[in-house]
GROMACS .gro file of C-alpha atoms in nm:
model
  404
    1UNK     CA    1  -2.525   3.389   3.425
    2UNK     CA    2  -2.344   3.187   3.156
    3UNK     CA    3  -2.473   3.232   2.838
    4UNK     CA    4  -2.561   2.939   2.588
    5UNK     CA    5  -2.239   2.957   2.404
    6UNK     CA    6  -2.061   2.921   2.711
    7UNK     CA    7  -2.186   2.620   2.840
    8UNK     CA    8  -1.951   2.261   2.737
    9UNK     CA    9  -2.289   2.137   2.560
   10UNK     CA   10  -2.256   2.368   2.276
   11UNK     CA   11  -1.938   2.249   2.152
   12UNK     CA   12  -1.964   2.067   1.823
   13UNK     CA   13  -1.965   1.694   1.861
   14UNK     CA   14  -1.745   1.524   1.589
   15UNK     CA   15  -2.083   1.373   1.435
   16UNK     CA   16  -2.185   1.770   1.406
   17UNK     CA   17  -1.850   1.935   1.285
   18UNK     CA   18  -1.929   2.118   1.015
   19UNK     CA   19  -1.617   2.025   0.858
   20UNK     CA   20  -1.649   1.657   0.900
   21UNK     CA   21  -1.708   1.604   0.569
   22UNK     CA   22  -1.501   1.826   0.400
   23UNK     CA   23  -1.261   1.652   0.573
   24UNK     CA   24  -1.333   1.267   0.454
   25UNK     CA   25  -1.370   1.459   0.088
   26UNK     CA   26  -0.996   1.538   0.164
   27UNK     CA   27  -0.882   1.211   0.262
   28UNK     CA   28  -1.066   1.016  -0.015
   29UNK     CA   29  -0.913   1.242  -0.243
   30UNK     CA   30  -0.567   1.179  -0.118
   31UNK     CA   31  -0.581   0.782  -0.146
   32UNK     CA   32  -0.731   0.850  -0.501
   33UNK     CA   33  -0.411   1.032  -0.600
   34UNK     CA   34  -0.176   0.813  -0.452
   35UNK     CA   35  -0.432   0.496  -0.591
   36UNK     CA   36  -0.419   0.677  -0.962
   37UNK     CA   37  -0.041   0.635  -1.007
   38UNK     CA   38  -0.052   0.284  -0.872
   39UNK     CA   39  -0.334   0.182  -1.084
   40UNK     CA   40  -0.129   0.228  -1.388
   41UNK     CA   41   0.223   0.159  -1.213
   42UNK     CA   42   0.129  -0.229  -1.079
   43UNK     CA   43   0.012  -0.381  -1.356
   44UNK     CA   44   0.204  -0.184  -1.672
   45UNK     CA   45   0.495  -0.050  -1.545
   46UNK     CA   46   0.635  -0.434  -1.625
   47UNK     CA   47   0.497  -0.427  -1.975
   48UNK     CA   48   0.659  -0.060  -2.036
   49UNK     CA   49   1.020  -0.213  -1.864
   50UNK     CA   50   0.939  -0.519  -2.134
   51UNK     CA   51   0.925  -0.318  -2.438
   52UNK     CA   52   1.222  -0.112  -2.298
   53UNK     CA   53   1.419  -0.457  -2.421
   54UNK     CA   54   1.518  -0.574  -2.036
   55UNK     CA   55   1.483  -0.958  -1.961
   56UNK     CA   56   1.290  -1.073  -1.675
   57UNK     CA   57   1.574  -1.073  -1.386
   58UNK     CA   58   1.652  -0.687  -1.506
   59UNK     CA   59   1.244  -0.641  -1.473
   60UNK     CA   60   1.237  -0.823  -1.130
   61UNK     CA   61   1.558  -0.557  -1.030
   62UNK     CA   62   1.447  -0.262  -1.133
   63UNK     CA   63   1.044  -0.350  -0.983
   64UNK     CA   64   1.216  -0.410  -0.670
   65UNK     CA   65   1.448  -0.130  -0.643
   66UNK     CA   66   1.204   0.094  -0.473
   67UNK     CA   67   1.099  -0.124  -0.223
   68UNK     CA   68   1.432  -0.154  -0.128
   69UNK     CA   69   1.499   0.258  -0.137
   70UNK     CA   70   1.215   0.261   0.163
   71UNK     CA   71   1.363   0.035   0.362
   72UNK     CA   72   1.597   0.352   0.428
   73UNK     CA   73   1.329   0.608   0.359
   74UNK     CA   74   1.062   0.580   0.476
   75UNK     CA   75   1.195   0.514   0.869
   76UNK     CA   76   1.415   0.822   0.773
   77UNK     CA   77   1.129   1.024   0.723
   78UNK     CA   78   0.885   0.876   0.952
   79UNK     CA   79   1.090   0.941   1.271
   80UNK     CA   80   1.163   1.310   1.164
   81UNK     CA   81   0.748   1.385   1.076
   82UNK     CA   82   0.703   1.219   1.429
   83UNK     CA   83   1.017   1.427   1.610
   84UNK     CA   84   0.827   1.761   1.439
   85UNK     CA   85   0.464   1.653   1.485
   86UNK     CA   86   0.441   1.793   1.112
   87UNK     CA   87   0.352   1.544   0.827
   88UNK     CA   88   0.209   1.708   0.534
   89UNK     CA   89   0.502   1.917   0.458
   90UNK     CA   90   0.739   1.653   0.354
   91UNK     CA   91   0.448   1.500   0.172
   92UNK     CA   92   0.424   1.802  -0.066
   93UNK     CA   93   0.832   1.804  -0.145
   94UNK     CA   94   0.814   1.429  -0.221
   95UNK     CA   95   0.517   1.425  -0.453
   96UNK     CA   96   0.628   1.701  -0.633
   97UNK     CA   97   0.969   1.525  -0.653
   98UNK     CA   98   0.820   1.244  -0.821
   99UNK     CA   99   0.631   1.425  -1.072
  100UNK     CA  100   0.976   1.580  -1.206
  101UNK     CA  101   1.136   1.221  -1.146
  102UNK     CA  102   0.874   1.089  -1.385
  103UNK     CA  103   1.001   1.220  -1.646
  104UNK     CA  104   1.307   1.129  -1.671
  105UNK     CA  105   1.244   0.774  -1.763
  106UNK     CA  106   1.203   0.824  -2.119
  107UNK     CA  107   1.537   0.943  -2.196
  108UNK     CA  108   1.703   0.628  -2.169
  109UNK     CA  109   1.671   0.268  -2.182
  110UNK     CA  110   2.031   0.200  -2.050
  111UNK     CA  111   1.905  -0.049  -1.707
  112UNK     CA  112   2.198   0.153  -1.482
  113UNK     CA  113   1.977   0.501  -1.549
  114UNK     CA  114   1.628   0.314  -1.505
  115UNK     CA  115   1.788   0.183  -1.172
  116UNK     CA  116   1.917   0.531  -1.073
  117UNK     CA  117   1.553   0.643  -1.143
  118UNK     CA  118   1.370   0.366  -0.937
  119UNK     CA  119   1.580   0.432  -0.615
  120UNK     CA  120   1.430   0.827  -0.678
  121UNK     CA  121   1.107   0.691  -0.756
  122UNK     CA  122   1.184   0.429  -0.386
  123UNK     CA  123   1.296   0.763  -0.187
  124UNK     CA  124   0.982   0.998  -0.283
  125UNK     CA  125   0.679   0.786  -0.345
  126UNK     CA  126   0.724   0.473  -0.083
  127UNK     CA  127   0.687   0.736   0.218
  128UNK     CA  128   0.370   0.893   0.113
  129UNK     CA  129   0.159   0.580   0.214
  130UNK     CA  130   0.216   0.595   0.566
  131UNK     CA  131   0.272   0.947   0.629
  132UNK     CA  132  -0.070   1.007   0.451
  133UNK     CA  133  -0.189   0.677   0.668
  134UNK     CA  134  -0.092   0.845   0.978
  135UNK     CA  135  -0.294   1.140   0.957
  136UNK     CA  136  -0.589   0.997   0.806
  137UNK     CA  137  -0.643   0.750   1.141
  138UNK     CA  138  -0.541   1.021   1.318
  139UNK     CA  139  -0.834   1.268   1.151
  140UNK     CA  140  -1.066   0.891   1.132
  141UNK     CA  141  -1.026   0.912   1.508
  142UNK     CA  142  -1.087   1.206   1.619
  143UNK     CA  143  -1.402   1.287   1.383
  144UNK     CA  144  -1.563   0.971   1.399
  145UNK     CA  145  -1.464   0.861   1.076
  146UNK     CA  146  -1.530   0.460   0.907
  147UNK     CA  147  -1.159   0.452   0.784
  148UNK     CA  148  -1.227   0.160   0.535
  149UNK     CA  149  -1.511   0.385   0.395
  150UNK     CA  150  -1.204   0.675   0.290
  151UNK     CA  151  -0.970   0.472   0.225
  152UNK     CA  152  -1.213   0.268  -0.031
  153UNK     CA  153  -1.214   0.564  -0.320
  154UNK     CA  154  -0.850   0.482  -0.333
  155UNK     CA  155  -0.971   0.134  -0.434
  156UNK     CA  156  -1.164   0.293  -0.707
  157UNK     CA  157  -0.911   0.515  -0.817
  158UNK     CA  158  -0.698   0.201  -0.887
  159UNK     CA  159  -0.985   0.057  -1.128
  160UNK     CA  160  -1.038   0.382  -1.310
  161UNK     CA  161  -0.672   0.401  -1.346
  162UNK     CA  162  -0.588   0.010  -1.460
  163UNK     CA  163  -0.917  -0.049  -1.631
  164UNK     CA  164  -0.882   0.359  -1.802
  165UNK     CA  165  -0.496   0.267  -1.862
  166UNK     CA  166  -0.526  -0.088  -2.067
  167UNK     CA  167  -0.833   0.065  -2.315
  168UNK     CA  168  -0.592   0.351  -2.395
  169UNK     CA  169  -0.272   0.089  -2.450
  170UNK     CA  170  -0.498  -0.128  -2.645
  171UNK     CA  171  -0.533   0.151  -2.895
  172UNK     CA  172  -0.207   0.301  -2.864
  173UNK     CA  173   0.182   0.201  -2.758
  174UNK     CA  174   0.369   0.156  -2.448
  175UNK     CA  175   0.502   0.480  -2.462
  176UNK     CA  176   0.216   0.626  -2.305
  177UNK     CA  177   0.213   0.453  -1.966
  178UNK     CA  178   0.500   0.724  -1.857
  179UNK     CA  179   0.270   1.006  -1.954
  180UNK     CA  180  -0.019   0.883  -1.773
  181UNK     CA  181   0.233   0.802  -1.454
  182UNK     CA  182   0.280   1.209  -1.474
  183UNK     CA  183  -0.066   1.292  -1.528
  184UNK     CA  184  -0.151   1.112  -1.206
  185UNK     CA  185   0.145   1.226  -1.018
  186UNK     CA  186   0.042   1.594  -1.127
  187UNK     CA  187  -0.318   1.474  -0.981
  188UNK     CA  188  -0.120   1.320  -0.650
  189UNK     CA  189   0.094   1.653  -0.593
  190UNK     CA  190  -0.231   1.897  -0.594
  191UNK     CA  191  -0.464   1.688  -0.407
  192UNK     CA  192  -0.199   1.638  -0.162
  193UNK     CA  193  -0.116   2.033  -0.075
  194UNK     CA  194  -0.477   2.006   0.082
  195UNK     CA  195  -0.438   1.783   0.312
  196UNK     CA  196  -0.519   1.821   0.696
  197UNK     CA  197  -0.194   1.937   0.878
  198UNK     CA  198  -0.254   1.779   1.251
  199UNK     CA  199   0.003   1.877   1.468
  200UNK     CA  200   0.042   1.580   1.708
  201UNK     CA  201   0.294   1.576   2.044
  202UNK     CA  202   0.649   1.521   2.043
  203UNK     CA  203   0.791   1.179   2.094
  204UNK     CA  204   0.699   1.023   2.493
  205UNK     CA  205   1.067   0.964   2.518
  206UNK     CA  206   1.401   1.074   2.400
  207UNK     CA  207   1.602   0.856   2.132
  208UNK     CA  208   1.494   0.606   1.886
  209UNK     CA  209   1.132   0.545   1.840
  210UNK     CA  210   1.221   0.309   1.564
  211UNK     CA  211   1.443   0.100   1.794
  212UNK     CA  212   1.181   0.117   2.097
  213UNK     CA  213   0.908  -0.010   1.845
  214UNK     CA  214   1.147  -0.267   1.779
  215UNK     CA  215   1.251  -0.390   2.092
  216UNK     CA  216   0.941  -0.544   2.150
  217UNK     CA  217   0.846  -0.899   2.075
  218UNK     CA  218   0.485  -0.845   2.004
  219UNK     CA  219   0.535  -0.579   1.733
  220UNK     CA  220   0.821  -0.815   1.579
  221UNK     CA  221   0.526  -1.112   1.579
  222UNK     CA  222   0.290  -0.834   1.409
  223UNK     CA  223   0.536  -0.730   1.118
  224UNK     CA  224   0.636  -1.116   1.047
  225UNK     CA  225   0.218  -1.138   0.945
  226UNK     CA  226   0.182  -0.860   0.752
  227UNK     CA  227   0.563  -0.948   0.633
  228UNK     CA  228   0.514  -1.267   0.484
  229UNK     CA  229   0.113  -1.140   0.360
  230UNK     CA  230   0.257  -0.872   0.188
  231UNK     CA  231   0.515  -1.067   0.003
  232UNK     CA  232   0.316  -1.332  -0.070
  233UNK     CA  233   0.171  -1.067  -0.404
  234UNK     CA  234   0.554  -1.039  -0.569
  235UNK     CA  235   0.478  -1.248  -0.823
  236UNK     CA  236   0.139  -1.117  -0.859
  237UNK     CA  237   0.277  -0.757  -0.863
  238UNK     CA  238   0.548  -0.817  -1.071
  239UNK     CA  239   0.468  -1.062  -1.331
  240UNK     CA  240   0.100  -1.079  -1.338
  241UNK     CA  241  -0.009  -0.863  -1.636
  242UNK     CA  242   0.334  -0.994  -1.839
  243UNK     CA  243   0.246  -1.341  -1.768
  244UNK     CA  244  -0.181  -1.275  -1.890
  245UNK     CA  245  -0.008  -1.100  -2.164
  246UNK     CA  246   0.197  -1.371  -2.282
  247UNK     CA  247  -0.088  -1.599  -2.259
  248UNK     CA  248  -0.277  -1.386  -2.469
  249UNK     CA  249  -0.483  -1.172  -2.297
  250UNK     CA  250  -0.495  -0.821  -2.433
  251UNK     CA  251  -0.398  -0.539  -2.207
  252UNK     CA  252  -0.813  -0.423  -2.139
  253UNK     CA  253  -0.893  -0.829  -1.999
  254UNK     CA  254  -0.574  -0.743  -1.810
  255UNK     CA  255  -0.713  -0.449  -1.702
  256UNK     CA  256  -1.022  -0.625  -1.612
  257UNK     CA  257  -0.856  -0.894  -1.375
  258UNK     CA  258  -0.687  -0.661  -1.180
  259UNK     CA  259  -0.993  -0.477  -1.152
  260UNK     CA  260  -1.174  -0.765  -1.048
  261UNK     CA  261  -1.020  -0.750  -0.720
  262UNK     CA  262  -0.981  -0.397  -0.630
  263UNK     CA  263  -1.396  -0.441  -0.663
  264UNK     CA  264  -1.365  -0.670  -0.383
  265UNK     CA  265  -1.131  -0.472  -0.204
  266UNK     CA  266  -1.399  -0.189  -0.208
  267UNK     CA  267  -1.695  -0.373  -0.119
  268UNK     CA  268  -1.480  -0.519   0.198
  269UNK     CA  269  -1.386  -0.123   0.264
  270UNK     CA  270  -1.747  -0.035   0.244
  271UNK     CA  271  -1.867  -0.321   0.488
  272UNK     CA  272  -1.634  -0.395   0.742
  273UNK     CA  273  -1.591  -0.144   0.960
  274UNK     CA  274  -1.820  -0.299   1.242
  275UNK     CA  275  -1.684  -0.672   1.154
  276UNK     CA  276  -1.311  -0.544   1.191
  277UNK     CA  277  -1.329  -0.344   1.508
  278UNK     CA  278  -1.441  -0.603   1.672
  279UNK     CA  279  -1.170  -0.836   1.572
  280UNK     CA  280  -0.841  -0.947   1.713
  281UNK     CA  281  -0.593  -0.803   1.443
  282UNK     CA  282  -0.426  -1.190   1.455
  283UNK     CA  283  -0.789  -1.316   1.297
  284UNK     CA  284  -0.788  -1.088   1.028
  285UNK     CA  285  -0.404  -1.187   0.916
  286UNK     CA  286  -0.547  -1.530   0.932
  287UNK     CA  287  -0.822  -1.490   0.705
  288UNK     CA  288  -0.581  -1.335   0.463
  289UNK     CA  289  -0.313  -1.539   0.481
  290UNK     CA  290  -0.582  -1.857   0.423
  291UNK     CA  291  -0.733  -1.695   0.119
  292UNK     CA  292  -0.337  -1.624  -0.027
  293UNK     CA  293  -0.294  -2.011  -0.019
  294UNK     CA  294  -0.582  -2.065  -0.233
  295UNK     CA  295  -0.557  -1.764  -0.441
  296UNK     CA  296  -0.191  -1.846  -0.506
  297UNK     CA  297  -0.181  -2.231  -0.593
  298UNK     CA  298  -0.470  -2.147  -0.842
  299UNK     CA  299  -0.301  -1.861  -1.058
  300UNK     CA  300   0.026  -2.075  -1.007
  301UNK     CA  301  -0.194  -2.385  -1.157
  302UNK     CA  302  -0.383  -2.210  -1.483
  303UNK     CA  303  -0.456  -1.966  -1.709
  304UNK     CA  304  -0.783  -2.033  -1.757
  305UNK     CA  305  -1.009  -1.710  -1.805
  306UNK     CA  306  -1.351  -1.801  -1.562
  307UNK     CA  307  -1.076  -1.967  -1.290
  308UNK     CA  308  -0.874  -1.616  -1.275
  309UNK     CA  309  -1.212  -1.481  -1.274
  310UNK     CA  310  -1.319  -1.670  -0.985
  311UNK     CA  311  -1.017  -1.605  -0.766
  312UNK     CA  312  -0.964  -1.261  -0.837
  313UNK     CA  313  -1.212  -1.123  -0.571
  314UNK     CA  314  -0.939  -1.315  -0.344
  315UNK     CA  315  -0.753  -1.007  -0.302
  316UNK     CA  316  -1.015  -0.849  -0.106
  317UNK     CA  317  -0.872  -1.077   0.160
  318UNK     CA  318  -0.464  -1.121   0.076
  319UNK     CA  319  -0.421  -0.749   0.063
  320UNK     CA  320  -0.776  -0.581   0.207
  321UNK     CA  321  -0.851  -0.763   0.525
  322UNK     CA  322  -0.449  -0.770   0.579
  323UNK     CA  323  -0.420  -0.393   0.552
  324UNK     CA  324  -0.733  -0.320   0.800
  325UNK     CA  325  -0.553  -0.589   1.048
  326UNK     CA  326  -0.251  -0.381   1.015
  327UNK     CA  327  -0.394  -0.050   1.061
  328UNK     CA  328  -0.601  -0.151   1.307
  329UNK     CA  329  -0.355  -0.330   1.551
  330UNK     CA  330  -0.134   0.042   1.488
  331UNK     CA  331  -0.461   0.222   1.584
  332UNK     CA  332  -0.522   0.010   1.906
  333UNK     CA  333  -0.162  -0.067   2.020
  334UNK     CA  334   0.087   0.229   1.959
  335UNK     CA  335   0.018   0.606   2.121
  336UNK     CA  336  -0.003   0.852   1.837
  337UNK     CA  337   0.322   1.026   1.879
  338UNK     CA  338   0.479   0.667   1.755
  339UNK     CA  339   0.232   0.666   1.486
  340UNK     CA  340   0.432   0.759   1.225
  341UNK     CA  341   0.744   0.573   1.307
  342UNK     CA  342   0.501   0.245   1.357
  343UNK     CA  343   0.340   0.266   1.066
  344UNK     CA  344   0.675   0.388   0.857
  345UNK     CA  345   0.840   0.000   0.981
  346UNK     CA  346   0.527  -0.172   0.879
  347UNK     CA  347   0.538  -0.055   0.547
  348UNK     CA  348   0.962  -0.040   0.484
  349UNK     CA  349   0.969  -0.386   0.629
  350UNK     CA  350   0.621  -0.541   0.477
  351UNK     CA  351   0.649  -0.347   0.132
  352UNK     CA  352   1.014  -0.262   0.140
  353UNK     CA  353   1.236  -0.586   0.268
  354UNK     CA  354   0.974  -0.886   0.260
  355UNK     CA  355   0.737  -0.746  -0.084
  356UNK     CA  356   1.158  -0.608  -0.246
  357UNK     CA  357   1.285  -0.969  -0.184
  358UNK     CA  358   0.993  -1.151  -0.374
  359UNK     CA  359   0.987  -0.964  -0.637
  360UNK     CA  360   1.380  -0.975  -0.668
  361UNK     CA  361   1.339  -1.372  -0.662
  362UNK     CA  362   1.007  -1.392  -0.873
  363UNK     CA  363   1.208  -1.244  -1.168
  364UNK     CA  364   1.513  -1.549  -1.243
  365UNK     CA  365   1.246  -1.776  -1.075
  366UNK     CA  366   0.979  -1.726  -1.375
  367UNK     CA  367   1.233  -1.679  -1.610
  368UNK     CA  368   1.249  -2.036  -1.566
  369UNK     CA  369   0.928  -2.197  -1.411
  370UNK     CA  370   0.686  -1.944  -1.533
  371UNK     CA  371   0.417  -1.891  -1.329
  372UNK     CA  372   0.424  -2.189  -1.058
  373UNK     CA  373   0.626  -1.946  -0.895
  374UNK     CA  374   0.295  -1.891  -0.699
  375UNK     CA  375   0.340  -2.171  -0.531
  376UNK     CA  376   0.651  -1.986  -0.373
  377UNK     CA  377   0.373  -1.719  -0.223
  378UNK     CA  378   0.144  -1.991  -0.109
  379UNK     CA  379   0.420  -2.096   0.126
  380UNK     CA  380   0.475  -1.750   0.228
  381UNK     CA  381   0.089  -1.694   0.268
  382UNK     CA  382   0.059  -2.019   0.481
  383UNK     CA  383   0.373  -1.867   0.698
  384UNK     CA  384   0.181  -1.555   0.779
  385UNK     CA  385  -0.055  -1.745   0.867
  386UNK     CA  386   0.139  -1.918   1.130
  387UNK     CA  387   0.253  -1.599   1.284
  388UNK     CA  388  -0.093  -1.455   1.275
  389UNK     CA  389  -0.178  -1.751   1.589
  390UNK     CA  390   0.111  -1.639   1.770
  391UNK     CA  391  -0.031  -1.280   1.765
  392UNK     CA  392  -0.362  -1.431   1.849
  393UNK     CA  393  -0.238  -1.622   2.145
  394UNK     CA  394   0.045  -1.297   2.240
  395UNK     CA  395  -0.122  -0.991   2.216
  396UNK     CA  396  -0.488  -0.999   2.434
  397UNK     CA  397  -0.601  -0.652   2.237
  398UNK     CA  398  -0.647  -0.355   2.484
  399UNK     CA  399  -0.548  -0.039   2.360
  400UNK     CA  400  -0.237   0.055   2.368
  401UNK     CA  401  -0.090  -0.214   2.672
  402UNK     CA  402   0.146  -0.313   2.438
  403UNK     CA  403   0.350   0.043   2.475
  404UNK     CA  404   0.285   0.024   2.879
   0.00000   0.00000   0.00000
């Protein structure tokens, strides 16, 4: 006779796992590193490059140095964490990497050394968004986790780190945004050595996954939206907090209206989970890329405090609803052994080539029109939004037919 702890219906559902949540705890926790350094990076690492004595092109440069480091990285890396099946390893050399990286940036001013230093910077801290990403659907899938609901704490890590970042420049000096940029990477390095180390299957097939991924139309359609979404926040990423600061906001309001929209970010984390996965990816990028047009003519119009205000919760939609289109079209479309290598070309090619070449242009472009640059990402918004129909009208949505 079989006894009870034989039988199938005694093994653990997901729902029961006793370390279900231990798990999510994890995962939070890793977004909230990662979200710490770039809650202080986006919207002060311009000021700090500012009072290094660089003009605005040499800002735009250097800003967009990295992206264009991960356009060689992060593929680089991707395709070898999916040839190995192992991810978190590489994720522990290249945070600590970046910690010791950090500090190098005081020692000079000299814009050849700070460029030397953002291609390190590009090379270690670009790949740790989608190799983290890749485990955390993976984990999200197979315990039944609401992946907006972990990802969200990365949201608020951002606010406690912009919001926490401009009180303490308000009553101090620039100097201190590179010791808070090590104090979260320190954060980043530890939380990261606890991540969950899935080991996943090798590759389906032998050669390039990265070319196979890219021989096909449909995935070309889906990186053009998030492509042209993505880029659509140079100027917002780049000159944002120099242009409110010019204006005369001090650095805590600036603080503030970045926060603003991370707020909005979480609160579309927390609640859409049901609304996105029943969705067509191609929707989502629309809704986005609509709310970017409006969003962008505004801050490219005034500077007016309650109209910033107003659109601010905008970027729940230009960068929230476009990231769970993204991951969820990845979750739905690619096998898991591509994973990796899928999500590694959305982000090098969204975040690296497209996100690299705005802010390159947004820096001699608002050196001399200021901030109706926007206007630029409008147009980039409303082509996104042109590519999300295609996907709409290309892709019908059931899982994974696109890799059959």
């Amino acid at each position: 006779m079989n006894t009870p702890n034989a039988t199938p219906s005694s093994k653990p559902s997901p729902t029961t796992d006793p370390d279900r949540m231990k798990t999510a705890a994890t995962l939070a926790l890793f977004f909230s590193g990662l979200f710490l350094i770039q809650g202080v990076f986006l919207p002060y690492w311009p000021v700090w490059l500012k009072s290094q004595g660089l003009s605005a092109a040499e800002i735009g440069i250097l800003l967009s140095l990295p992206n264009w480091v991960r356009v060689f990285a992060d593929p680089l890396i991707a395709q070898r964490a999916d040839r190995t099946g192992n991810r978190k390893t590489p994720m522990m050399w290249l945070a600590g990497i970046y910690v010791l990286s950090i500090l190098a940036f005081p020692i000079s001013s000299d814009f050849w050394w700070l460029a030397a230093l953002s291609v390190v910077i590009g090379f270690t801290f670009s790949p740790l968004l989608p190799l983290g990403t890749t485990i955390t659907v993976h984990e999200c899938k197979a315990r039944e986790l609401d992946y907006g609901r972990v990802r969200l704490w990365g949201s608020l890590a951002f606010i406690l780190a912009s919001y926490g970042a401009g009180w303490v420049l308000d009553g101090t000096s620039t100097e201190w945004i590179v010791w808070m940029l090590f104090v979260a990477g320190i954060v980043n390095f530890a939380i990261t050595t606890r991540m969950p180390d899935p080991q996943t299957d090798r590759p389906l097939r032998s050669g390039s996954s990265l070319m196979y991924l890219l021989r096909k139309p449909v995935f070309l359609i889906y990186l053009a939206c998030i492509g042209f979404a993505q880029g659509a926040h140079g100027t917002y990423y780049a000159f944002a907090s120099v242009h409110w600061e010019s204006a005369g906001y001090s650095h805590e309001m600036i603080g503030v209206f970045w926060s603003i929209g991370v707020i909005a970010e979480i609160v579309l984390f927390a609640v859409a989970g049901r609304f996105v996965r029943g969705r067509h990816p191609g929707i989502l990028f629309a809704i986005g890329a609509g709310s970017g047009i409006l969003r962008w003519i505004v801050l490219g119009t005034t500077d007016n405090l309650w109209l910033i205000i107003l659109v601010q919760p905008l970027h729940a939609m230009t960068f929230g609803i476009t990231h769970l289109a993204a991951v969820s079209f990845i979750a739905r479309a690619i096998p898991q052994q591509l994973a990796t290598s899928a999500q590694s070309l959305m982000a090098t090619l969204s975040m690296g080539v497209f996100l690299g070449s705005s802010i390159w242009i947004s820096g001699p472009l608002y050196e001399q029109f200021g901030s109706q640059v926007y206007y630029l990402m409008a147009v980039f918004s409303a082509i996104s939004m042109a590519f999300a129909i295609v996907l709409t009208r290309t892709w019908r949505g059931e899982d994974q037919t696109f890799c059959n």
